[in-house]
């Protein structure tokens, strides 16, 4: 099953800005690089949906700094 992203909300709960790298597998292809402001956030609607390259893999965000707390809300559609 492929999980194609339709929306991401990313919020940063710390006073340090961070860059988040979105991948469609833990060490997979980079699908986006987003700057998340200190104590702020971003909303990313994807239309059309951001397609996942391989089935049964996790989407992941890798942060550019340690000790940063971010919260993520993801909406997706199953593509079987």
C-alpha atoms as a printed R data frame, in Angstrom:
   type eleno elety resid chain resno      x      y      z
1  ATOM     1    CA   UNK     A     1  0.000  0.000  0.000
2  ATOM     2    CA   UNK     A     2  1.275  3.473 -0.904
3  ATOM     3    CA   UNK     A     3  0.407  6.418  1.356
4  ATOM     4    CA   UNK     A     4  0.295  9.575 -0.780
5  ATOM     5    CA   UNK     A     5  0.472 12.807  1.252
6  ATOM     6    CA   UNK     A     6 -2.276 15.371  0.776
7  ATOM     7    CA   UNK     A     7 -1.408 17.726  3.660
8  ATOM     8    CA   UNK     A     8  1.294 18.349  6.276
9  ATOM     9    CA   UNK     A     9  1.247 20.731  9.212
10 ATOM    10    CA   UNK     A    10  4.586 21.087 11.003
11 ATOM    11    CA   UNK     A    11  4.975 23.208 14.144
12 ATOM    12    CA   UNK     A    12  8.155 24.012 16.036
13 ATOM    13    CA   UNK     A    13  7.783 24.154 19.836
14 ATOM    14    CA   UNK     A    14 11.283 25.515 20.455
15 ATOM    15    CA   UNK     A    15 12.975 28.910 20.169
16 ATOM    16    CA   UNK     A    16 15.379 27.609 17.498
17 ATOM    17    CA   UNK     A    17 14.596 27.555 13.780
18 ATOM    18    CA   UNK     A    18 15.130 24.204 12.080
19 ATOM    19    CA   UNK     A    19 15.154 22.702  8.591
20 ATOM    20    CA   UNK     A    20 13.052 19.576  8.090
21 ATOM    21    CA   UNK     A    21 13.857 17.154  5.266
22 ATOM    22    CA   UNK     A    22 10.903 15.048  4.117
23 ATOM    23    CA   UNK     A    23 11.688 11.546  2.812
24 ATOM    24    CA   UNK     A    24  9.396  8.799  1.559
25 ATOM    25    CA   UNK     A    25 11.397  6.148  3.455
26 ATOM    26    CA   UNK     A    26 13.768  6.357  6.423
27 ATOM    27    CA   UNK     A    27 16.801  6.754  4.124
28 ATOM    28    CA   UNK     A    28 14.788  7.281  0.949
29 ATOM    29    CA   UNK     A    29 14.509  9.960 -1.692
30 ATOM    30    CA   UNK     A    30 14.306 13.547 -0.474
31 ATOM    31    CA   UNK     A    31 10.788 14.755 -1.317
32 ATOM    32    CA   UNK     A    32 11.033 18.248  0.165
33 ATOM    33    CA   UNK     A    33 13.130 20.542  2.348
34 ATOM    34    CA   UNK     A    34 11.267 23.007  4.562
35 ATOM    35    CA   UNK     A    35 12.431 25.782  6.907
36 ATOM    36    CA   UNK     A    36 10.432 25.756 10.151
37 ATOM    37    CA   UNK     A    37 10.667 29.070 12.036
38 ATOM    38    CA   UNK     A    38 11.395 29.259 15.759
39 ATOM    39    CA   UNK     A    39  8.152 28.936 17.768
40 ATOM    40    CA   UNK     A    40  6.251 28.813 14.478
41 ATOM    41    CA   UNK     A    41  5.090 26.414 11.830
42 ATOM    42    CA   UNK     A    42  4.097 25.773  8.247
43 ATOM    43    CA   UNK     A    43  1.078 24.312  6.475
44 ATOM    44    CA   UNK     A    44  1.709 22.335  3.282
45 ATOM    45    CA   UNK     A    45 -1.274 21.319  1.151
46 ATOM    46    CA   UNK     A    46 -0.317 18.979 -1.699
47 ATOM    47    CA   UNK     A    47 -2.572 19.041 -4.747
48 ATOM    48    CA   UNK     A    48 -2.113 16.678 -6.407
49 ATOM    49    CA   UNK     A    49 -1.023 14.388 -3.589
50 ATOM    50    CA   UNK     A    50  2.729 13.880 -3.042
51 ATOM    51    CA   UNK     A    51  3.162 10.282 -4.247
52 ATOM    52    CA   UNK     A    52  5.127  7.765 -2.192
53 ATOM    53    CA   UNK     A    53  7.711  5.912 -4.305
54 ATOM    54    CA   UNK     A    54  7.648  2.478 -2.618
55 ATOM    55    CA   UNK     A    55  4.905  0.520 -0.879
56 ATOM    56    CA   UNK     A    56  4.845 -0.181  2.852
57 ATOM    57    CA   UNK     A    57  7.535  2.354  3.766
58 ATOM    58    CA   UNK     A    58  7.363  5.136  6.385
59 ATOM    59    CA   UNK     A    59  7.376  8.816  5.553
60 ATOM    60    CA   UNK     A    60  9.991 10.568  7.704
61 ATOM    61    CA   UNK     A    61 11.156 14.043  8.663
62 ATOM    62    CA   UNK     A    62 14.804 14.514  9.497
63 ATOM    63    CA   UNK     A    63 15.671 17.682 11.421
64 ATOM    64    CA   UNK     A    64 18.804 19.774 10.925
65 ATOM    65    CA   UNK     A    65 19.412 20.247 14.664
66 ATOM    66    CA   UNK     A    66 19.229 18.192 17.848
67 ATOM    67    CA   UNK     A    67 17.030 18.975 20.859
68 ATOM    68    CA   UNK     A    68 14.260 20.450 18.718
69 ATOM    69    CA   UNK     A    69 10.624 19.532 19.336
70 ATOM    70    CA   UNK     A    70  8.351 19.554 16.308
71 ATOM    71    CA   UNK     A    71  4.791 18.311 15.960
72 ATOM    72    CA   UNK     A    72  3.476 16.929 12.685
73 ATOM    73    CA   UNK     A    73 -0.034 16.317 11.405
74 ATOM    74    CA   UNK     A    74 -0.155 14.319  8.180
75 ATOM    75    CA   UNK     A    75 -3.142 13.576  5.954
76 ATOM    76    CA   UNK     A    76 -2.824 10.960  3.239
77 ATOM    77    CA   UNK     A    77 -4.769  8.799  0.819
78 ATOM    78    CA   UNK     A    78 -4.157  5.085  0.347
79 ATOM    79    CA   UNK     A    79 -3.053  4.181 -3.143
80 ATOM    80    CA   UNK     A    80 -3.339  0.421 -3.670
